[in-house]
XYZ file of C-alpha atoms in Angstrom:
690
model
C 71.950 -54.744 40.377
C 69.438 -53.781 37.731
C 70.822 -52.008 34.694
C 69.444 -48.669 33.561
C 69.072 -48.877 29.823
C 69.191 -45.132 29.499
C 72.823 -45.048 30.615
C 75.646 -46.929 28.937
C 77.599 -49.303 31.149
C 81.342 -49.458 30.618
C 82.055 -52.868 29.217
C 85.426 -54.577 29.284
C 87.632 -53.493 26.428
C 88.173 -50.105 24.825
C 85.261 -47.726 24.515
C 84.414 -45.651 21.464
C 86.818 -42.805 20.998
C 85.626 -39.249 21.376
C 86.807 -36.276 19.357
C 90.558 -36.008 19.318
C 91.260 -39.369 21.001
C 92.061 -41.225 17.778
C 94.721 -38.641 16.930
C 98.223 -38.442 18.281
C 99.010 -35.482 20.487
C 101.422 -34.184 17.857
C 98.736 -34.256 15.139
C 96.305 -32.389 17.369
C 98.910 -29.769 18.274
C 99.815 -29.201 14.600
C 96.136 -28.784 13.703
C 95.536 -26.457 16.669
C 98.597 -24.445 15.631
C 97.180 -23.982 12.127
C 93.812 -22.932 13.571
C 95.523 -20.460 15.877
C 97.403 -19.040 12.902
C 94.133 -18.566 11.013
C 92.562 -16.955 14.071
C 95.624 -14.750 14.479
C 95.045 -13.314 11.002
C 91.484 -12.240 11.744
C 92.189 -11.078 15.302
C 95.263 -9.093 14.303
C 93.408 -7.299 11.527
C 90.921 -5.937 14.047
C 93.635 -4.036 15.932
C 96.582 -3.556 13.580
C 94.752 -1.075 11.326
C 93.966 1.541 13.981
C 97.498 2.980 14.272
C 97.896 2.982 10.466
C 94.677 4.926 9.785
C 96.133 8.461 9.950
C 98.838 7.494 7.419
C 96.314 5.715 5.190
C 94.125 8.816 5.153
C 97.100 11.026 4.373
C 98.018 8.801 1.433
C 94.564 8.116 -0.007
C 92.732 11.219 1.206
C 89.199 11.364 2.573
C 89.568 11.895 6.315
C 85.765 12.090 6.554
C 85.614 8.461 5.384
C 88.236 7.170 7.833
C 85.596 5.505 10.002
C 84.433 3.308 7.123
C 87.792 1.538 6.945
C 86.872 0.043 10.333
C 83.089 -0.035 9.927
C 83.140 -2.001 6.656
C 85.151 -4.786 8.305
C 82.965 -4.821 11.421
C 79.666 -4.927 9.526
C 80.764 -7.632 7.095
C 82.250 -9.928 9.742
C 79.269 -9.475 12.079
C 76.672 -10.177 9.386
C 78.536 -13.246 8.096
C 79.047 -14.890 11.487
C 75.813 -16.934 11.743
C 76.120 -18.046 8.112
C 79.645 -19.394 8.582
C 78.613 -21.266 11.725
C 75.592 -23.002 10.226
C 77.149 -23.663 6.827
C 80.035 -25.304 8.663
C 77.608 -27.603 10.465
C 75.852 -28.460 7.235
C 78.662 -28.847 4.693
C 81.758 -29.571 6.766
C 84.086 -27.091 8.427
C 87.449 -27.894 6.858
C 86.600 -26.758 3.323
C 84.733 -23.729 4.596
C 87.673 -22.783 6.810
C 89.986 -23.036 3.815
C 87.526 -20.937 1.825
C 87.453 -18.324 4.597
C 91.265 -18.135 4.549
C 91.306 -17.692 0.760
C 88.600 -15.005 0.932
C 90.471 -13.211 3.700
C 93.767 -13.338 1.788
C 92.164 -12.052 -1.425
C 90.640 -9.176 0.551
C 94.002 -8.472 2.239
C 95.875 -8.379 -1.079
C 93.282 -6.045 -2.599
C 93.395 -3.769 0.476
C 97.157 -3.478 0.034
C 96.675 -2.591 -3.646
C 93.891 -0.039 -3.050
C 94.460 3.303 -4.801
C 91.670 5.334 -3.206
C 89.450 5.286 -0.149
C 86.300 3.788 -1.788
C 88.384 0.850 -3.040
C 89.914 0.281 0.391
C 86.498 0.382 2.080
C 85.039 -2.154 -0.384
C 88.020 -4.498 -0.009
C 87.860 -4.199 3.781
C 84.282 -5.474 3.566
C 85.484 -8.479 1.558
C 88.228 -9.066 4.094
C 85.660 -8.888 6.894
C 83.562 -11.629 5.308
C 86.562 -13.953 5.432
C 87.650 -12.785 8.879
C 84.271 -13.610 10.385
C 84.573 -17.154 9.063
C 88.091 -17.566 10.460
C 86.985 -16.699 13.988
C 83.782 -18.741 13.977
C 85.103 -21.871 12.289
C 88.440 -22.034 14.107
C 86.658 -22.198 17.459
C 84.067 -24.664 16.186
C 86.747 -26.992 14.775
C 88.316 -27.256 18.235
C 85.193 -29.145 19.288
C 85.682 -31.543 16.351
C 89.277 -32.518 17.109
C 89.577 -32.076 20.881
C 87.694 -34.016 23.530
C 85.401 -32.133 25.942
C 87.884 -32.879 28.730
C 90.632 -30.880 26.964
C 88.422 -28.255 25.349
C 88.777 -25.640 28.074
C 92.563 -25.738 27.905
C 92.720 -25.310 24.126
C 90.026 -22.634 24.039
C 92.156 -20.784 26.572
C 94.891 -20.673 23.904
C 92.431 -19.042 21.516
C 91.581 -16.468 24.148
C 95.293 -15.836 24.634
C 95.637 -15.117 20.897
C 92.967 -12.420 21.142
C 94.632 -10.969 24.217
C 98.040 -10.958 22.534
C 96.788 -9.359 19.312
C 95.072 -6.609 21.245
C 98.538 -5.701 22.543
C 100.636 -6.527 19.467
C 98.244 -5.116 16.859
C 98.782 -1.406 17.556
C 102.540 -1.955 17.899
C 102.916 -3.931 14.671
C 100.715 -1.479 12.787
C 102.975 1.371 13.877
C 106.163 -0.543 13.032
C 104.980 -1.370 9.520
C 103.974 2.234 8.860
C 107.277 3.620 10.202
C 109.650 1.162 8.534
C 107.815 -0.236 5.488
C 104.436 1.072 4.334
C 100.864 1.068 5.572
C 100.158 -1.460 2.799
C 102.187 -4.045 4.731
C 99.510 -3.938 7.414
C 97.524 -6.006 4.901
C 100.330 -7.737 2.999
C 101.638 -9.385 6.189
C 98.554 -11.611 6.141
C 99.601 -13.299 2.893
C 102.591 -15.402 4.025
C 100.901 -16.291 7.317
C 97.696 -17.257 5.522
C 99.496 -19.417 2.959
C 101.269 -21.319 5.751
C 97.963 -21.804 7.600
C 96.299 -22.996 4.389
C 99.053 -25.539 3.709
C 99.053 -26.931 7.254
C 95.254 -27.131 7.355
C 95.220 -29.051 4.077
C 97.837 -31.539 5.265
C 97.193 -31.953 8.984
C 93.561 -31.200 9.735
C 91.326 -34.257 9.664
C 87.802 -33.578 10.902
C 85.202 -36.299 11.474
C 82.133 -35.938 9.266
C 79.339 -34.767 11.579
C 76.990 -32.854 9.404
C 73.838 -31.304 10.822
C 71.049 -30.030 8.620
C 70.021 -26.419 9.140
C 67.326 -24.217 7.706
C 69.564 -21.218 7.190
C 67.971 -17.825 7.660
C 69.547 -16.136 4.629
C 66.833 -13.473 4.388
C 67.081 -12.588 8.073
C 70.858 -12.292 7.829
C 70.610 -10.074 4.754
C 67.969 -7.864 6.366
C 69.824 -7.315 9.653
C 72.967 -6.408 7.692
C 70.941 -4.022 5.518
C 69.351 -2.390 8.580
C 72.752 -1.813 10.138
C 74.237 -0.520 6.875
C 71.376 1.948 6.278
C 71.522 3.374 9.792
C 75.327 3.506 9.843
C 75.293 5.327 6.496
C 72.771 7.780 7.904
C 74.866 8.532 10.987
C 78.155 8.752 9.083
C 76.925 10.940 6.210
C 74.554 13.157 8.202
C 75.992 16.600 8.865
C 79.109 15.799 6.800
C 78.149 15.036 3.212
C 74.470 15.988 3.524
C 72.477 18.147 5.962
C 70.583 16.174 8.611
C 67.257 17.322 7.165
C 68.132 16.405 3.557
C 66.082 13.831 1.676
C 69.121 11.547 1.474
C 69.561 11.311 5.251
C 65.836 11.163 6.002
C 65.458 8.538 3.304
C 68.211 6.381 4.806
C 66.534 6.611 8.201
C 63.141 5.603 6.809
C 64.750 2.799 4.806
C 66.372 1.486 7.973
C 63.032 1.463 9.815
C 61.268 -0.313 6.937
C 64.009 -2.930 6.764
C 63.826 -3.355 10.542
C 60.082 -4.008 10.345
C 60.698 -6.542 7.567
C 63.397 -8.216 9.683
C 61.022 -8.588 12.642
C 58.369 -10.099 10.378
C 60.839 -12.572 8.843
C 62.295 -13.606 12.203
C 58.841 -14.427 13.580
C 58.356 -17.006 10.834
C 61.937 -18.321 10.436
C 62.532 -21.948 11.422
C 66.017 -21.075 12.750
C 66.065 -17.278 13.142
C 69.425 -15.568 13.142
C 68.287 -13.620 16.217
C 65.270 -15.196 17.973
C 62.864 -12.448 19.009
C 61.709 -14.432 22.046
C 64.991 -13.540 23.735
C 63.834 -9.921 24.025
C 60.869 -10.968 26.153
C 63.333 -11.423 28.980
C 64.248 -8.148 30.645
C 67.800 -9.258 31.355
C 68.673 -10.031 27.733
C 67.030 -6.826 26.469
C 68.907 -4.653 28.989
C 72.227 -6.422 28.382
C 71.791 -5.999 24.619
C 71.413 -2.222 25.002
C 74.316 -2.014 27.456
C 76.482 -4.143 25.142
C 75.571 -1.906 22.201
C 76.665 1.181 24.151
C 79.895 -0.461 25.308
C 80.754 -1.368 21.719
C 79.834 2.160 20.662
C 82.270 3.702 23.132
C 85.066 1.155 22.772
C 85.479 0.930 19.003
C 84.743 4.587 18.390
C 87.456 5.606 20.839
C 90.000 3.010 19.721
C 89.662 4.264 16.140
C 90.257 7.950 16.865
C 92.749 7.855 19.734
C 95.666 6.958 17.383
C 94.643 9.920 15.204
C 94.882 12.208 18.233
C 98.269 10.810 19.228
C 99.825 10.973 15.748
C 98.312 14.180 14.386
C 97.886 16.309 17.502
C 100.773 15.135 19.691
C 103.056 14.289 16.781
C 104.157 10.852 18.001
C 105.197 8.195 15.501
C 102.786 5.392 14.552
C 104.901 2.939 16.560
C 104.825 5.107 19.682
C 101.091 5.676 19.276
C 100.712 1.890 19.577
C 102.783 1.973 22.772
C 100.596 4.763 24.169
C 97.492 2.604 23.561
C 98.799 -0.251 25.719
C 97.578 1.134 29.096
C 94.012 1.007 27.767
C 94.423 -2.599 26.595
C 96.065 -3.665 29.855
C 93.338 -1.985 31.868
C 90.684 -3.754 29.817
C 92.258 -7.209 30.162
C 93.068 -6.744 33.851
C 89.543 -5.624 34.748
C 87.817 -8.302 32.664
C 89.917 -11.093 34.183
C 89.551 -9.766 37.706
C 85.796 -9.255 37.469
C 85.334 -12.783 36.114
C 87.303 -14.252 39.027
C 85.404 -12.210 41.608
C 82.050 -13.244 40.168
C 83.057 -16.918 40.223
C 84.016 -16.629 43.897
C 81.209 -14.430 45.220
C 78.315 -15.216 42.888
C 77.481 -11.492 42.743
C 77.576 -9.657 39.420
C 75.244 -6.639 39.337
C 77.828 -4.234 40.736
C 80.180 -4.754 37.774
C 78.041 -3.399 34.902
C 77.094 -0.452 37.116
C 80.695 0.218 38.062
C 81.952 -0.523 34.534
C 79.623 1.874 32.725
C 80.256 4.544 35.350
C 84.045 4.242 35.028
C 83.753 4.179 31.220
C 81.811 7.459 31.294
C 84.469 8.900 33.612
C 87.151 7.691 31.196
C 85.454 9.481 28.295
C 85.319 12.711 30.314
C 89.024 12.337 31.096
C 89.819 11.735 27.415
C 87.958 14.966 26.690
C 90.585 16.751 28.830
C 93.470 15.701 26.546
C 95.366 18.562 24.904
C 98.366 18.813 22.556
C 100.614 19.426 25.580
C 99.277 16.507 27.663
C 102.171 14.383 28.938
C 102.689 10.634 28.655
C 101.773 9.996 32.305
C 98.513 11.916 31.951
C 97.424 10.231 28.701
C 98.425 6.794 30.010
C 96.375 7.308 33.183
C 93.316 8.417 31.217
C 93.666 5.509 28.792
C 94.003 3.052 31.682
C 90.871 4.338 33.437
C 88.895 4.053 30.204
C 90.177 0.502 29.632
C 89.283 -0.568 33.175
C 85.736 0.689 32.694
C 85.299 -1.310 29.501
C 86.839 -4.425 31.050
C 84.547 -4.331 34.070
C 81.409 -4.568 31.950
C 82.243 -6.501 28.755
C 82.845 -9.963 30.178
C 80.150 -9.655 32.821
C 77.384 -9.178 30.240
C 78.040 -12.678 28.870
C 77.839 -14.177 32.373
C 74.599 -12.324 33.187
C 72.876 -13.470 30.002
C 74.006 -17.089 30.375
C 72.640 -17.036 33.900
C 69.246 -15.750 32.752
C 68.349 -17.945 29.763
C 67.361 -21.583 29.444
C 69.727 -24.198 28.079
C 67.947 -24.195 24.714
C 68.761 -20.488 24.250
C 72.225 -20.566 25.776
C 74.224 -20.541 22.537
C 72.222 -17.955 20.629
C 71.985 -15.654 23.667
C 75.768 -15.799 24.155
C 76.335 -14.928 20.500
C 73.575 -12.317 20.580
C 75.219 -10.201 23.264
C 78.477 -10.021 21.323
C 76.468 -9.342 18.158
C 74.977 -6.182 19.676
C 78.386 -5.068 20.886
C 79.700 -5.457 17.331
C 76.788 -3.520 15.851
C 77.335 -0.868 18.520
C 80.972 -0.712 17.450
C 79.939 -0.075 13.846
C 77.680 2.766 14.950
C 80.302 4.128 17.326
C 82.987 4.361 14.666
C 80.619 5.996 12.169
C 79.078 8.444 14.660
C 82.487 9.402 16.069
C 83.679 9.933 12.503
C 80.681 12.087 11.587
C 81.047 14.221 14.715
C 84.768 14.636 14.141
C 84.436 15.546 10.457
C 81.545 17.960 11.014
C 83.438 19.671 13.854
C 86.871 19.843 12.206
C 85.868 21.766 9.066
C 84.359 24.832 10.844
C 87.183 24.875 13.405
C 89.792 24.957 10.645
C 87.860 27.624 8.769
C 87.812 29.840 11.891
C 91.512 29.294 12.588
C 92.635 29.966 9.002
C 90.349 32.923 8.310
C 92.379 35.884 7.049
C 95.670 33.977 7.309
C 98.250 33.723 4.540
C 98.717 30.046 3.721
C 101.365 28.157 1.735
C 100.376 27.339 -1.875
C 97.898 24.468 -2.125
C 97.013 24.543 1.571
C 93.428 25.334 2.555
C 90.896 23.989 5.095
C 89.901 21.247 2.649
C 93.482 20.103 2.158
C 94.164 20.088 5.900
C 91.025 18.021 6.505
C 91.921 15.489 3.809
C 95.635 15.149 4.599
C 96.863 15.762 8.173
C 100.473 15.788 6.919
C 99.777 19.185 5.361
C 99.822 20.619 8.893
C 103.613 20.286 8.834
C 103.879 22.841 6.034
C 102.351 25.636 8.151
C 104.298 28.281 10.061
C 104.882 27.273 13.716
C 102.372 29.710 15.235
C 99.617 28.774 12.804
C 100.483 25.076 13.075
C 99.845 25.206 16.832
C 96.377 26.694 16.283
C 95.527 24.104 13.625
C 96.652 21.280 15.917
C 94.471 22.755 18.637
C 91.531 22.640 16.199
C 92.263 18.965 15.551
C 92.549 18.352 19.293
C 89.221 20.008 20.122
C 87.439 18.230 17.256
C 88.620 14.795 18.426
C 88.247 15.241 22.186
C 84.789 16.789 21.843
C 83.673 13.471 20.377
C 84.477 11.796 23.718
C 82.392 14.410 25.500
C 79.405 13.726 23.223
C 79.761 9.975 23.829
C 79.716 10.272 27.630
C 75.910 10.885 27.950
C 75.244 7.795 25.810
C 77.344 5.682 28.189
C 75.493 7.243 31.125
C 72.261 5.848 29.639
C 73.810 2.393 29.932
C 74.844 3.274 33.506
C 71.222 4.029 34.394
C 69.970 0.857 32.674
C 72.490 -1.267 34.585
C 70.702 -0.405 37.833
C 67.577 -2.143 36.501
C 69.347 -5.464 36.013
C 67.956 -8.127 38.311
C 70.594 -10.046 40.236
C 69.658 -13.715 40.424
C 71.563 -16.560 42.108
C 74.451 -17.517 39.860
C 74.165 -20.927 38.222
C 76.956 -23.315 39.119
C 77.251 -24.048 35.405
C 77.981 -20.440 34.416
C 81.692 -19.736 34.063
C 83.608 -16.617 33.116
C 84.190 -16.510 29.338
C 87.700 -16.407 27.978
C 89.388 -13.423 26.371
C 88.061 -14.364 22.938
C 84.589 -13.258 24.020
C 85.923 -10.108 25.616
C 88.316 -8.729 23.023
C 86.791 -10.172 19.824
C 84.909 -7.578 17.806
C 82.524 -9.972 16.129
C 80.197 -12.557 17.670
C 81.227 -16.182 17.795
C 78.420 -18.468 16.689
C 77.983 -21.178 19.311
C 75.403 -23.828 19.946
C 74.089 -24.506 23.428
C 75.889 -27.850 23.298
C 79.248 -26.166 22.608
C 78.731 -23.649 25.395
C 77.785 -26.401 27.872
C 80.875 -28.375 26.821
C 83.040 -25.332 27.544
C 81.444 -24.859 30.968
C 81.795 -28.538 31.895
C 85.419 -28.529 30.772
C 86.226 -25.504 32.922
C 84.266 -26.717 35.954
C 85.480 -30.300 35.673
C 89.117 -29.202 35.672
C 88.567 -27.234 38.884
C 87.595 -30.322 40.874
C 90.227 -31.900 43.073
C 91.386 -35.334 41.893
C 91.397 -37.213 45.173
C 88.225 -35.514 46.355
C 86.357 -36.644 43.230
C 87.058 -40.293 43.921
C 86.312 -39.941 47.613
C 82.944 -38.436 46.728
C 81.875 -40.899 44.036
C 83.036 -43.864 46.152
C 80.852 -42.658 49.004
C 77.888 -42.069 46.662
C 78.339 -45.521 45.159
C 78.110 -47.047 48.671
C 81.549 -48.665 48.457
C 84.228 -48.894 51.127
C 87.281 -48.350 48.948
C 90.268 -46.034 48.867
C 90.142 -43.360 46.138
C 93.003 -45.022 44.255
C 91.205 -48.380 44.336
C 88.071 -46.814 42.826
C 90.170 -45.178 40.110
C 91.957 -48.441 39.326
C 88.681 -50.381 39.282
C 87.202 -48.011 36.700
C 90.357 -48.326 34.635
C 90.180 -52.132 34.819
C 86.565 -52.050 33.656
C 87.417 -49.709 30.800
C 90.549 -51.505 29.554
C 89.674 -55.062 30.573
C 92.769 -55.370 32.779
C 95.637 -53.352 34.276
C 99.215 -54.127 35.256
C 99.855 -52.255 38.546
C 103.628 -51.861 38.049
C 103.164 -50.611 34.494
C 100.420 -48.249 35.680
C 102.795 -46.790 38.281
C 105.447 -46.148 35.629
C 103.005 -44.355 33.342
C 101.232 -42.219 35.936
C 102.166 -39.773 38.686
C 100.568 -41.988 41.352
C 103.277 -43.447 43.643
C 103.913 -47.181 43.453
C 102.968 -47.717 47.115
C 99.550 -46.125 46.529
C 98.908 -48.305 43.471
C 100.120 -51.426 45.310
C 97.762 -50.752 48.232
C 94.871 -50.146 45.814
C 95.555 -53.413 43.967
C 95.765 -55.323 47.267
C 92.415 -53.890 48.405
C 90.751 -54.825 45.101
C 92.022 -58.400 45.454
C 91.007 -58.655 49.121
C 87.447 -57.512 48.288
C 87.339 -60.039 45.418
C 86.727 -57.234 42.924
C 89.668 -58.372 40.805
C 91.859 -61.424 40.294
C 95.430 -61.875 39.110
C 96.131 -63.280 35.684
C 99.897 -63.206 35.444
C 101.027 -59.616 36.043
C 97.592 -58.209 35.161
C 94.635 -57.519 37.423
C 91.269 -58.439 35.832
C 87.845 -57.392 37.200
C 85.519 -60.056 38.562
C 81.744 -59.968 38.169
C 81.462 -58.142 41.486
C 84.211 -55.783 40.346
C 82.367 -54.933 37.132
C 79.206 -54.226 39.111
C 81.122 -51.992 41.530
C 82.724 -50.166 38.561
C 79.269 -49.616 37.098
C 78.117 -48.026 40.354
C 81.193 -45.782 40.372
C 80.599 -44.876 36.735
C 77.038 -43.798 37.490
C 78.138 -41.820 40.538
C 80.723 -39.945 38.419
C 78.085 -39.200 35.811
C 75.813 -37.784 38.506
C 78.651 -35.600 39.822
C 79.167 -34.174 36.315
C 75.437 -33.614 35.854
C 75.346 -31.757 39.177
C 77.789 -29.197 37.732
C 75.146 -28.267 35.142
C 72.728 -27.108 37.833
C 69.173 -26.483 36.661
C 70.114 -27.173 33.044
C 70.010 -30.836 34.140
C 66.234 -30.692 34.570
C 63.829 -33.627 34.065
C 63.155 -32.447 30.492
C 66.866 -32.113 29.674
C 67.649 -32.394 25.946
C 69.280 -35.473 24.469
C 72.450 -33.661 23.364
C 73.147 -32.582 26.948
C 72.792 -36.151 28.176
C 75.154 -37.342 25.444
C 77.688 -34.657 26.380
C 77.744 -35.771 30.027
C 78.093 -39.412 28.998
C 80.903 -38.626 26.564
C 82.812 -36.648 29.178
C 82.159 -39.358 31.770
C 83.590 -42.035 29.466
C 86.736 -39.961 28.989
C 87.282 -39.202 32.660
C 86.481 -42.459 34.460
C 89.779 -44.106 35.346
C 91.709 -41.825 32.980
C 95.122 -40.244 33.425
C 93.363 -36.859 33.512
C 91.799 -37.763 36.870
C 94.488 -39.532 38.839
C 93.572 -39.867 42.525
C 96.979 -38.656 43.682
C 99.240 -35.773 42.655
C 102.380 -37.704 43.480
C 104.572 -37.045 46.510
C 108.026 -35.718 45.755
C 108.926 -35.475 49.447
C 108.767 -39.200 50.131
C 111.125 -41.452 48.200
C 109.401 -44.532 46.880
C 110.572 -47.898 48.124
C 112.856 -49.702 45.696
C 110.970 -51.783 43.190
C 111.468 -55.489 43.280
C 112.774 -57.212 40.205
């Protein structure tokens, strides 16, 4: 049979090891554990702060600047994401990951030491720079130390960390505030970070695979500046300065000028941080706007709901975290369920329509909250809101991946989450501006002509919610009602913006779902900042997920048929293993695998009868005909993997995609990961002969 030079033929003897194969399982698990610990730091800090915010504001003052404690972190981590990803490719990820941990820990320590709100906001920005690196690099390093075959399983652990922190964050934040101090929300990162740093230094060994990039520093700086200018405008307008003042108008004009400069730079950049060609596709443009609105609603609400619970309803910080759980559970439940339904039905358009509609309904329900609202009522409203967000967040990633070419797969995936993060920054700042501008006049009306305790005035009540406790009971109830109306009105104002996304969702075009598109894990759903991924990394994730779904026996039945061979599945598996390792000992193979001895014995007998292998002592060695048959099986398995990629495996497919399929094929052919039998516990095996 003629050899195809474009495809490697498995030769006798061991093949080159892929990522992770040269390491022991224990070493890989230790390294993964350290990466998960680093990821835990960044993920936890996105959710643990929310329940501590009312106490932080009471201690440091400046309720009107509360939103910037969240916004500074979001903006910094979002802007830094593409830089961390490409610098890691270019200079090596281990040192950069260690640098990100150090930067994050320095920011955490300074946040804990902050003495006023401007200091805390600045230090949160520094912390965000490090946090962005932790998320990006931890996920990228998985690809360096774990083979494509195992990548889906380990990335699932990273998604589980995000899911867990979304639940634990509000609870831990409340516990620290109640029993220690809000400063421990930041100090807790220090011991965890030091442990992660030590383990990374000792256990993490990454192969040197540096790729040169032309890094778009100017584009990154400009997009961050655009976001900062517009967020400043929305957060200061109507609060610190009138909307028509030169300061606010100037910030708006500055944002537009910077946006024009960004567009000009991106058109000429060799590797733009956000390729403008993506916006030529209607699907990406619509999903970007919808993602922006979803981020706007989600992060804005998650920031101010704990304030409502603690200030208006008087629950403790710990209990406010408990009250937030129905929203988180609704979000995770809906995102997981929608992903499964899309995978089974291939239909996705209904979910962004339904998700944005339910989110708008959730905002209207949140607007109905009052100081006397019971736990059942608030939990139901929170759950509905969470379900709405969950229905749309994950689906946007699937829709975009289904619409773009392989070359744009990575940047489009990151781009959607990028717009959700930017939307979150705007949401927090706009919600904060609306709340602050509404609270002051409401308090003034309530307190007009009233006798107040010494040192208590509308300004003091706005700066420190704890001052409400010093008021007489009747007046305290009216002040709490003013707080309640000011917060819940924000949800009412946000509802029309979400309805815009609802209308836009109807214009999404539903196209047949690619076989290669899989539901993203929780890391892409719950994470607040985009994860920089290449198209190669995203294809590896999809192949890992899809490959693990295939049935073991069915795979070998299929590739044996395609190879034109009349062999049992176990014989094909054993033949590939013989070709890979040079020889196999059937009895030893039975001891080390879950395949029953009788199945292995029958496979070995068939290989000998067909003269595909000969005995040399206890070992079975492939003949020339056996090597040729193994080559045909190898090629058939490669074709079955390529088929999973759908139209990405086009005639002009890129080299890196071909290499990925070959690497995965080398790992799977004849491996323990693809055994042609799951074992049979019901039938006792015949006794083995001595």
